[in-house]
Coordinates of C-alpha atoms in Angstrom, one line a residue:
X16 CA 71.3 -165.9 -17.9
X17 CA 74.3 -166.1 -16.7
X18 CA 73.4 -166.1 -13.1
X19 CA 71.1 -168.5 -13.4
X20 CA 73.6 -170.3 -14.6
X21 CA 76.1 -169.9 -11.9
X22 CA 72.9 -170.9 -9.6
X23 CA 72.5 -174.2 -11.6
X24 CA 76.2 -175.3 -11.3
X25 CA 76.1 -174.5 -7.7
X26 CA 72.8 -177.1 -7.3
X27 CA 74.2 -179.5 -9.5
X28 CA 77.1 -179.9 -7.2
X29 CA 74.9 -180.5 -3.8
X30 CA 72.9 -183.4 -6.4
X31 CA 73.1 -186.7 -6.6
X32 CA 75.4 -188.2 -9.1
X33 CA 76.0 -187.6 -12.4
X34 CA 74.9 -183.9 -11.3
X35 CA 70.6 -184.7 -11.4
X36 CA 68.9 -183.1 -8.7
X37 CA 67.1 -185.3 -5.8
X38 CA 63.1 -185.3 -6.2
X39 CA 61.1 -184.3 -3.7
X40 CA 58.1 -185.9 -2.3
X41 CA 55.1 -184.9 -1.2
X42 CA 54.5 -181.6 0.5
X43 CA 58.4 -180.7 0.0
X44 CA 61.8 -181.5 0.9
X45 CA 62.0 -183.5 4.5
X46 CA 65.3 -183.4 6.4
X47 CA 64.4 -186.0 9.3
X48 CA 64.9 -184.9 13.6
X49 CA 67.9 -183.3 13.9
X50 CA 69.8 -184.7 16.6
X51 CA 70.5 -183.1 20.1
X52 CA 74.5 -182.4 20.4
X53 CA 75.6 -183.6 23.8
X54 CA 77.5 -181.3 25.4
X55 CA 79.1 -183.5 28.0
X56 CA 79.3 -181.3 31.3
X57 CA 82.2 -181.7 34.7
X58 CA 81.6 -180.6 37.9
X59 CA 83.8 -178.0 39.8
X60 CA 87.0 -178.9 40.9
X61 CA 88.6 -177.3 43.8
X62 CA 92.0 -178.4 43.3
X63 CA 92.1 -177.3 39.9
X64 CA 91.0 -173.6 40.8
X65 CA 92.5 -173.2 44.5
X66 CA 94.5 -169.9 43.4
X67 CA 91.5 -168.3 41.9
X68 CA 90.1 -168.9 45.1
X69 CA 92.7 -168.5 48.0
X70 CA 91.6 -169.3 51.7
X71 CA 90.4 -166.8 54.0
X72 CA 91.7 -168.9 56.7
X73 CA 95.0 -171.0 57.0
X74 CA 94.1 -174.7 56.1
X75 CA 93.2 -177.1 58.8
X76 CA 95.5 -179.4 60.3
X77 CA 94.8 -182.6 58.5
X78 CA 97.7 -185.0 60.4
X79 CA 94.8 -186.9 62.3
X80 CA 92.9 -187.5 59.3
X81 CA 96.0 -189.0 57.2
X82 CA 96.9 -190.8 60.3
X83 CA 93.9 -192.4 60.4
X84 CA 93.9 -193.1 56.4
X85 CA 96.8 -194.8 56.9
X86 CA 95.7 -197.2 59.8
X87 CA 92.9 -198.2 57.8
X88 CA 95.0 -199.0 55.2
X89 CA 97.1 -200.7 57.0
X90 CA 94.2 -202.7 58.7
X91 CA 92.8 -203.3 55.2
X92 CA 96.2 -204.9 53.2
X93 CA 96.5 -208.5 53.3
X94 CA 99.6 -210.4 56.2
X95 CA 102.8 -211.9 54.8
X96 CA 101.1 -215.0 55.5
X97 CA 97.8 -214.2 53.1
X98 CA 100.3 -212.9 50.4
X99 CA 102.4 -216.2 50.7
X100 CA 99.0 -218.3 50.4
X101 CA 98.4 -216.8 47.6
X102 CA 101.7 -216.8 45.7
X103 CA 102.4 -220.4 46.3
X104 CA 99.0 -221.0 44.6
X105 CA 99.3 -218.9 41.7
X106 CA 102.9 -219.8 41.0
X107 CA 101.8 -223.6 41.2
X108 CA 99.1 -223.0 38.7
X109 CA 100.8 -220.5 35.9
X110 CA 103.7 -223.5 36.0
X111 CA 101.0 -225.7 34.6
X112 CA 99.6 -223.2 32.2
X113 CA 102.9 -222.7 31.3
X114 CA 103.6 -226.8 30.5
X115 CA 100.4 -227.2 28.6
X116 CA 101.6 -224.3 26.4
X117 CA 105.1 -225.8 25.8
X118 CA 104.3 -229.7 26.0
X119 CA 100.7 -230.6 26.1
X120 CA 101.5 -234.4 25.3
X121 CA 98.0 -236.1 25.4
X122 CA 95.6 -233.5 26.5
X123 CA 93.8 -232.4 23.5
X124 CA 90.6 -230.8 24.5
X125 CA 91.7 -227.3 24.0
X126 CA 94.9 -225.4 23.2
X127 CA 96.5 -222.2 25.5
X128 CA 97.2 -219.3 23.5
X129 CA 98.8 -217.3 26.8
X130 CA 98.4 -216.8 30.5
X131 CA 97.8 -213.5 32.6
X132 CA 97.1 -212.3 35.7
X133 CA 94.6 -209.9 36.0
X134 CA 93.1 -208.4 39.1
X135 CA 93.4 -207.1 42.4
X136 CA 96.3 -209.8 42.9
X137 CA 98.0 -208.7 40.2
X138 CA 97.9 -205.1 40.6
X139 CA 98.5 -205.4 44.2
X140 CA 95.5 -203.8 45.7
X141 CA 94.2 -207.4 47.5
X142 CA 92.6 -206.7 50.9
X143 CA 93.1 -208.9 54.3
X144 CA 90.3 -211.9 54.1
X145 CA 90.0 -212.0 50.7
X146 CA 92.8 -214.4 49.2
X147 CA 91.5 -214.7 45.8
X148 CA 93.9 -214.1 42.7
X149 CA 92.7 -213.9 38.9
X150 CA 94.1 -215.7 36.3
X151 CA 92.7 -215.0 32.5
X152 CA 93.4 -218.1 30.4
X153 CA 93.5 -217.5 26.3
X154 CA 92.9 -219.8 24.6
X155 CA 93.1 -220.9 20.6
X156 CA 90.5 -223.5 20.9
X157 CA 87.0 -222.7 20.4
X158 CA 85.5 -222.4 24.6
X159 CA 83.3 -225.4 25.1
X160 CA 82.0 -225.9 28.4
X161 CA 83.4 -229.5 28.6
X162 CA 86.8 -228.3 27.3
X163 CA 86.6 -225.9 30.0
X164 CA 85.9 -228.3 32.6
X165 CA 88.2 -231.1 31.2
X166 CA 91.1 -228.1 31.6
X167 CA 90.3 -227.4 34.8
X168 CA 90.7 -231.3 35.9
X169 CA 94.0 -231.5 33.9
X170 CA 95.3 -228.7 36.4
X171 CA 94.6 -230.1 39.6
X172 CA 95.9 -233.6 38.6
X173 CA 99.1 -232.0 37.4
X174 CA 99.0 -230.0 40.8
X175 CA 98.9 -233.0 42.6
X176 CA 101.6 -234.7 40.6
X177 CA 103.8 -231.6 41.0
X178 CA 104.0 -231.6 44.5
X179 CA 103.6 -235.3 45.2
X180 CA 105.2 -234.9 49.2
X181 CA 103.1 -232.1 50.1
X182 CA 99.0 -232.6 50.9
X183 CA 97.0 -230.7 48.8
X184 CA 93.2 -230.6 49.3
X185 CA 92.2 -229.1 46.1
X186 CA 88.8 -228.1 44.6
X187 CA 87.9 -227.2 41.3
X188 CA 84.5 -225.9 41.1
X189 CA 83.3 -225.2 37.1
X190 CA 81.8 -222.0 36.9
X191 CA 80.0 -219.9 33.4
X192 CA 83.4 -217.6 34.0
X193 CA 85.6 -220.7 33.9
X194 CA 86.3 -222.5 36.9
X195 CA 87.8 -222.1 40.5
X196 CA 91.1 -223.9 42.1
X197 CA 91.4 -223.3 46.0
X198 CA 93.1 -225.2 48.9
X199 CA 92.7 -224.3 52.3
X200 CA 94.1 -220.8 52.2
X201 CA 93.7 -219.5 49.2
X202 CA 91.5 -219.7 45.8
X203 CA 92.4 -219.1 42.5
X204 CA 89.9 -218.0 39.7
X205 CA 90.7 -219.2 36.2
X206 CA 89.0 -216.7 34.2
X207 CA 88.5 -218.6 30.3
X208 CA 88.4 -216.7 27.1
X209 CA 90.1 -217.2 23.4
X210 CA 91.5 -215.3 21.1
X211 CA 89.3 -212.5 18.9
X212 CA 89.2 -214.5 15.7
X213 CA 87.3 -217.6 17.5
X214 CA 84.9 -214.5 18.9
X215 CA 82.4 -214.4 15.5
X216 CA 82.4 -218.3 15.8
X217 CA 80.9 -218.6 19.2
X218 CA 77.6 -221.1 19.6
X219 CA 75.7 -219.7 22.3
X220 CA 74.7 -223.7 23.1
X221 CA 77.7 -224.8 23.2
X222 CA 80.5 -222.4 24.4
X223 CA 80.7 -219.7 27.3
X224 CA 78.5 -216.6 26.7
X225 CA 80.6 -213.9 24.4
X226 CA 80.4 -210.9 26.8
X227 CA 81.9 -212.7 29.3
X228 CA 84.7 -214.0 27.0
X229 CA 85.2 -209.9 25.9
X230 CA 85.4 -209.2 29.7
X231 CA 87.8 -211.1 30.5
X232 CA 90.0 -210.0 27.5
X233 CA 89.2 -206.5 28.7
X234 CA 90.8 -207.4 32.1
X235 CA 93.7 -208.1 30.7
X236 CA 93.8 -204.4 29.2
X237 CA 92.5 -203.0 32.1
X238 CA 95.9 -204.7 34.0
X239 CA 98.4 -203.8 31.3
X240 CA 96.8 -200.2 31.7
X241 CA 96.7 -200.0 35.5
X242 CA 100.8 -201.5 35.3
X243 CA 101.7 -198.8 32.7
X244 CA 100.2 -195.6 34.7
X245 CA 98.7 -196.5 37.8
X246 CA 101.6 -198.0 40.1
X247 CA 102.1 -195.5 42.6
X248 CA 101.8 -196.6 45.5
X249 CA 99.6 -193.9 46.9
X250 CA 97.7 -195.0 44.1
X251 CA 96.8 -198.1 45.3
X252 CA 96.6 -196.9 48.9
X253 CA 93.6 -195.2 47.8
X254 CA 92.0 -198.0 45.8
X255 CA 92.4 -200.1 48.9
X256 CA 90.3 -197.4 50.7
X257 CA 87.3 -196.9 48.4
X258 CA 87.2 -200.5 48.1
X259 CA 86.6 -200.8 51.8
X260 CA 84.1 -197.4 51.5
X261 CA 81.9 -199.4 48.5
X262 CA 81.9 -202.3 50.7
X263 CA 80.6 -200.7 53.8
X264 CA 77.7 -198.1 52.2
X265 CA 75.2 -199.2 49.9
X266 CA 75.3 -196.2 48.1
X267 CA 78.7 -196.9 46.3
X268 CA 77.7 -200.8 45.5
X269 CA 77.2 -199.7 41.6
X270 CA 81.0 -198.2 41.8
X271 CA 82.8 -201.8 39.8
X272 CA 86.6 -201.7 40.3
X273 CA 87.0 -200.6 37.2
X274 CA 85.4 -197.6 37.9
X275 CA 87.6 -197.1 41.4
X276 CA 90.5 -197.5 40.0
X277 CA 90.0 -195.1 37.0
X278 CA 88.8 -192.2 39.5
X279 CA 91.4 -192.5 42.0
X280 CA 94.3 -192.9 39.3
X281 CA 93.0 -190.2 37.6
X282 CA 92.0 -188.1 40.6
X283 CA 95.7 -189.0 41.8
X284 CA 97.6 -187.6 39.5
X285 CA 95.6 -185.0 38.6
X286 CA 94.5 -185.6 35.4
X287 CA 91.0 -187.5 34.4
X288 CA 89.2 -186.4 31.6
X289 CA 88.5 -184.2 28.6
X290 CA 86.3 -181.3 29.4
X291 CA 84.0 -179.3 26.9
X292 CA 81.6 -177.4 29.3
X293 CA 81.8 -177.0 32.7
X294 CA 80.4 -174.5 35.1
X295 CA 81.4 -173.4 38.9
X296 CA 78.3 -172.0 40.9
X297 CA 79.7 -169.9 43.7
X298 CA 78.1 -167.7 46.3
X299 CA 79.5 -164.5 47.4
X300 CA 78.8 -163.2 51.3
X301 CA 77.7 -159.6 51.1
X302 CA 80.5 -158.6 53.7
X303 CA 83.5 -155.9 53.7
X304 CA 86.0 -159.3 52.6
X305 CA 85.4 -161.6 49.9
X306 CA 84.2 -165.2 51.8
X307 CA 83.1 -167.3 49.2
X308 CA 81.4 -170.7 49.5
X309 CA 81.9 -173.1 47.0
X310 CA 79.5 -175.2 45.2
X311 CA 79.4 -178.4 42.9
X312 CA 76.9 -177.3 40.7
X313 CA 74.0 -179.8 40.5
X314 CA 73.8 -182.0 37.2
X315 CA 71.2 -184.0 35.9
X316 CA 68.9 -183.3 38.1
X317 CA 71.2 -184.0 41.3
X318 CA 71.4 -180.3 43.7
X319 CA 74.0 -178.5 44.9
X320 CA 76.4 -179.7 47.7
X321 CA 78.7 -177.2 49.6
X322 CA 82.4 -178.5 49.1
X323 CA 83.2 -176.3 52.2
X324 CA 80.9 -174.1 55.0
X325 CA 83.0 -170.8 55.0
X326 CA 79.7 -168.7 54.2
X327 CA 78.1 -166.1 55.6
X328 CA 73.8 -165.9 55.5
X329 CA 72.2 -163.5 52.6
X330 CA 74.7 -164.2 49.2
X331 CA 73.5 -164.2 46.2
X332 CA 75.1 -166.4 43.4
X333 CA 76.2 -165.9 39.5
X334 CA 77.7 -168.6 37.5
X335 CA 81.0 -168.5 35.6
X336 CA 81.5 -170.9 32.9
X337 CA 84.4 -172.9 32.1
X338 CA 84.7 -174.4 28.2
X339 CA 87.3 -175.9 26.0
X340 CA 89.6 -177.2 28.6
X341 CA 92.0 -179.9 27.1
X342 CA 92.9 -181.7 30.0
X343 CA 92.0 -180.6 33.2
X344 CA 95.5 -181.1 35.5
X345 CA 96.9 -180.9 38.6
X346 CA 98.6 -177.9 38.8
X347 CA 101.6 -178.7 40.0
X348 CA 101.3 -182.5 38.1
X349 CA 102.2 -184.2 41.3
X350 CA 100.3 -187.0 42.9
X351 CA 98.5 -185.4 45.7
X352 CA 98.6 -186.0 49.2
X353 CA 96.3 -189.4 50.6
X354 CA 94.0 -187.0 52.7
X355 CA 93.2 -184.7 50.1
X356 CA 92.9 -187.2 47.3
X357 CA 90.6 -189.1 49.4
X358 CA 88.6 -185.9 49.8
X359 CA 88.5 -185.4 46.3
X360 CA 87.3 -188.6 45.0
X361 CA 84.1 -187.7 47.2
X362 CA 84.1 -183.7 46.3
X363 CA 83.7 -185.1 42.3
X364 CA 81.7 -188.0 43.1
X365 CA 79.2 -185.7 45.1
X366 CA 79.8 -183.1 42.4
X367 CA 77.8 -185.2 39.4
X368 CA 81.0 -186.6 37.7
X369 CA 79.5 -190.0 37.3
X370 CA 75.4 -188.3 37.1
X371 CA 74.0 -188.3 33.2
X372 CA 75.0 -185.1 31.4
X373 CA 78.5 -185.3 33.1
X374 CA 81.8 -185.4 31.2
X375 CA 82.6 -188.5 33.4
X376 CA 85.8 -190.2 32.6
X377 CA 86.7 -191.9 29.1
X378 CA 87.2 -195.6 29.6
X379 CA 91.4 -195.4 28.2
X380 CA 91.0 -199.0 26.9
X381 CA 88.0 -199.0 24.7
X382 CA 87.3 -196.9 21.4
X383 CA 84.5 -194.7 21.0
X384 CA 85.2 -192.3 24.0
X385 CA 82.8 -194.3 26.1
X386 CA 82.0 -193.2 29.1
X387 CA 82.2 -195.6 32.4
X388 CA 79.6 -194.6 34.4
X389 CA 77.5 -195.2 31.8
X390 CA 77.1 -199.4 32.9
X391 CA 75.6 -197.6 35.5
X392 CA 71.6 -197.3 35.1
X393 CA 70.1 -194.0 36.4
X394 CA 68.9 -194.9 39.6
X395 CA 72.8 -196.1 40.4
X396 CA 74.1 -193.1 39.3
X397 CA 71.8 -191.4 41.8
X398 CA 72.1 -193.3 44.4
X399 CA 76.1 -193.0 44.4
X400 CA 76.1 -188.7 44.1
X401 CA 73.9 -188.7 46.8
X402 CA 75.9 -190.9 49.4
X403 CA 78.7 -189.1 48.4
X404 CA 77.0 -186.2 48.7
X405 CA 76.2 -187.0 52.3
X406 CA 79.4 -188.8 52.8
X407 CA 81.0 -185.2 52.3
X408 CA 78.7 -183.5 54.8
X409 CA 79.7 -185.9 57.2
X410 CA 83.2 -185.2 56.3
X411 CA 83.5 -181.7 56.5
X412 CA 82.5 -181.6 59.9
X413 CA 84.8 -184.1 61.3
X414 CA 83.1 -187.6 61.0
X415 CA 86.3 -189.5 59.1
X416 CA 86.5 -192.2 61.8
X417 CA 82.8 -193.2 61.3
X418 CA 83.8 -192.5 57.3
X419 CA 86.5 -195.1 58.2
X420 CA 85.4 -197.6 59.8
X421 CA 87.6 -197.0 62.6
X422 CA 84.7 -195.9 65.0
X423 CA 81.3 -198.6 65.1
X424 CA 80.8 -202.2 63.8
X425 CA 82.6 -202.8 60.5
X426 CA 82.5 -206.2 60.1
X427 CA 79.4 -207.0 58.6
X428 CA 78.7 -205.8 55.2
X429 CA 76.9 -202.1 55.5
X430 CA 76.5 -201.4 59.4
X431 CA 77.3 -197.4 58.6
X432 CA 75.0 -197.4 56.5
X433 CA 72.9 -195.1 58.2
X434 CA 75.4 -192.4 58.3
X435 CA 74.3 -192.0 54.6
X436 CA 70.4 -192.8 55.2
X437 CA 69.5 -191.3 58.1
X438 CA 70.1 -188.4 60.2
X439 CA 73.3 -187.6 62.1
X440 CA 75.0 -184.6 64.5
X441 CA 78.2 -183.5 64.3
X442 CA 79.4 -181.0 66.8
X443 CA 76.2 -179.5 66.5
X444 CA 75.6 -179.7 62.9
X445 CA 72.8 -181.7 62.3
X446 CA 73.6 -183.4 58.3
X447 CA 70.2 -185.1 57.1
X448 CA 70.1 -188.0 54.6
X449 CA 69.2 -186.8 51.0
X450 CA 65.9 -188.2 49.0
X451 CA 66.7 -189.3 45.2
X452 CA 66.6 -186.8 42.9
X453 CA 65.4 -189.4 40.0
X454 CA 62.6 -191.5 40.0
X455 CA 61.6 -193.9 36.9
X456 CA 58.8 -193.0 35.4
X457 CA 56.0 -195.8 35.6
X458 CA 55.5 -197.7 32.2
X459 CA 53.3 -196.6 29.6
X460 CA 51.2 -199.1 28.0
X461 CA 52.3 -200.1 23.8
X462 CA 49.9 -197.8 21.7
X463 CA 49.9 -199.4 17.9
X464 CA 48.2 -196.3 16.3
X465 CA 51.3 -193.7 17.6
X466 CA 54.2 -195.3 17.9
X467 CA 56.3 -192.1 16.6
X468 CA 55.5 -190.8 20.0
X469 CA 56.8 -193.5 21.6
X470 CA 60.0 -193.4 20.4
X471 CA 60.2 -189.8 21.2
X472 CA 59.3 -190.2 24.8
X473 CA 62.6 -190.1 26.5
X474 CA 63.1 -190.1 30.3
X475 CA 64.4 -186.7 31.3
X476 CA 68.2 -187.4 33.2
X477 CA 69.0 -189.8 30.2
X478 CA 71.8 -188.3 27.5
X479 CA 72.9 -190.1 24.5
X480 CA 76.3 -189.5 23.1
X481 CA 77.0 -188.8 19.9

């Protein structure tokens, strides 16, 4: 008796309350699908494991390579005249702002909150031919599209009266973002959201769409985050770069700025993301020395891409996992040199960092550990592991000029673009174009009678985060 007892209080507890046991239905207790933990998975990392895997052979000389970085980049950043353009724009305009905040005498069709600057301007990654700044505009007024408009006439006729002696052919062009001020050598984008009470109040009629409102206030957090811990100036270097590399090949289109910036700051410095399961697929040459060749291990489908051709014929290969990393640093948590930073962004990129399954890289200024490459859909995040996949090949065997730019037509949008398409020889070494690793599955017609099915039909790269 008494351990039935003991049993009974022990049930009781697990009840419902008041200590009454939950009924069952019919045919027994039913506990739902359990859920599928995602165990978020990052791709090898050289830099982070170089001692446990020293060189065989001294380290090439790179000097040409940086060299070369370092023209482009210099070809790529905007003249003192472009930056003065620019400058005397902006300044002009964030005076206005600035009087409409303090004194807004007569104009009443919306109120400023606050001013930023947000963008590649601001955080001084601007390439030559492109003299556009952003400005994000808060405001405490409801966003209507004619207040919006009205605001945007209000600062060009205050333009004009500022600088009465000097001609100034201004536009303002009204856009669903806000609207556009430019002159003759520059254009500045007034980017229009309001503050994040006003957000539950929106109209879709009658004021500018709500998730372009939240991206423009997450632009502003993207800047303040960029100021606090990006602002090296190898930093931005190397933004400047893969800017120019995701203009120039297709494959890196999906990559948004966002996205650049967070891989090369984090990539950088050495430190970009939480790790919980990771695994390093290596090959070891059945020789008298140990050679090894190093792989990034395929991920979500995605194969295998040799970070370096230091292997012998005839290996055979083991895996050695790698869990419960904090952080994954730099070890010496220094910013690392252009050329090998460069390298790396396209060793983790071709590794499946930004592939389904992958750890990827938290987005710092939104809750919820989301994940950025997830605005990607699956054929982009296919299509960008695979150029850089190629990209690398193309690397490793001396092809940074063509990589560059510095070497073929550059000045139409995607002339190298069969570099990463098609096939190419490289002293010898013939690197061929790889074929997508994901195709969508063809659409299955609605079936009313099985519609459980349906819902469990999930495509096979997709993960879901818990």
């Amino acid at each position: 008796m008494k351990q039935q007892d003991m049993v009974m209080t022990r049930g009781r507890g697990r009840g419902m309350r008041g200590g009454m046991m939950r009924p069952m239905g019919p045919g027994g207790p039913h506990f739902g699908p359990k859920m599928k933990q995602f165990v978020p998975r990052l791709p090898f990392d050289m830099v982070l494991c170089e001692s446990a895997f020293p060189r065989v052979k001294a380290a090439p000389d790179e000097s040409a390579f940086t060299q070369a970085l370092l023209k482009r980049n210099t070809d790529l950043s905007p003249t003192a005249a472009e930056q003065a353009a620019v400058l005397n724009l902006v300044t002009k305009i964030q005076t206005v702002m600035d009087n409409l905040i303090v004194d807004p005498g007569t104009f009443d069709a919306c109120q400023i909150e606050e001013v930023r600057q947000v963008g590649s301007y601001k955080k001084g990654t601007m390439m030559t031919g492109h003299n556009v700044a952003d400005i994000v505009v808060i405001l405490k007024t409801l966003p209507t599209k004619e207040a919006v408009e009205a605001l945007g006439k209000k600062v060009c006729d205050d333009l004009r009266v500022l600088e009465p002696q000097e001609v100034l052919v201004l536009t303002m062009l009204p856009n669903d973002r806000g609207f556009e001020i430019s002159n003759s050598e520059a254009t500045v984008r007034v980017l229009v959201t309001t503050i994040h009470q006003n957000l539950r109040k929106l109209d879709p009629e009658l004021h500018l769409d709500q998730k372009i409102l939240q991206s423009h206030l997450a632009a502003i957090r993207h800047s303040r985050w960029f100021e606090e811990n990006a602002h090296h100036s190898t930093i931005k270097v190397l933004i400047r770069l893969l800017r120019d590399l995701r203009g120039r090949f297709e494959g890196f289109e999906p990559l948004s700025p966002w996205m650049l910036d967070l891989l090369v700051s984090k990539v950088k410095m050495g430190t970009y993301v939480t790790l919980h399961v990771a695994s390093v697929l290596i090959s070891v040459a059945l020789d008298f020395e140990p050679v090894v060749r190093v792989y990034a291990g395929g991920v979500g489908g995605r194969p295998a891409v040799a970070w370096e051709d230091r292997v012998l014929e005839g290996c055979w290969s083991f895996s050695i996992p790698q869990a419960h990393y904090a952080i994954l640093n730099n070890p010496s948590r220094q910013a690392l040199p252009i050329n090998s930073a460069f390298r790396r962004c396209l060793q983790l990129l071709a590794a499946g960092l930004f592939l389904p399954g992958s750890a990827g890289i938290s987005d710092p200024c939104e809750g919820g550990n989301i994940r950025v490459h997830t605005a990607m859909t699956l054929e982009q995040q296919d299509l960008v592991c695979l150029t850089a996949q190629t990209l690398l090949r193309v690397l490793s065997h001396g092809g940074y000029k063509q990589i560059l730019g510095l070497e073929g037509n550059s000045t139409c949008a995607f002339p190298l673009q069969g570099i990463a398409s098609e096939m190419s020889v490289w002293d010898g070494v013939v690197v061929s174009a790889l074929e997508k690793a994901y195709e969508k599955p063809p659409e299955r017609p609605p079936q009313d009678d099985d519609t459980d099915n349906m819902d469990a039909d999930d495509d096979p790269m997709e993960t879901t985060d818990n």
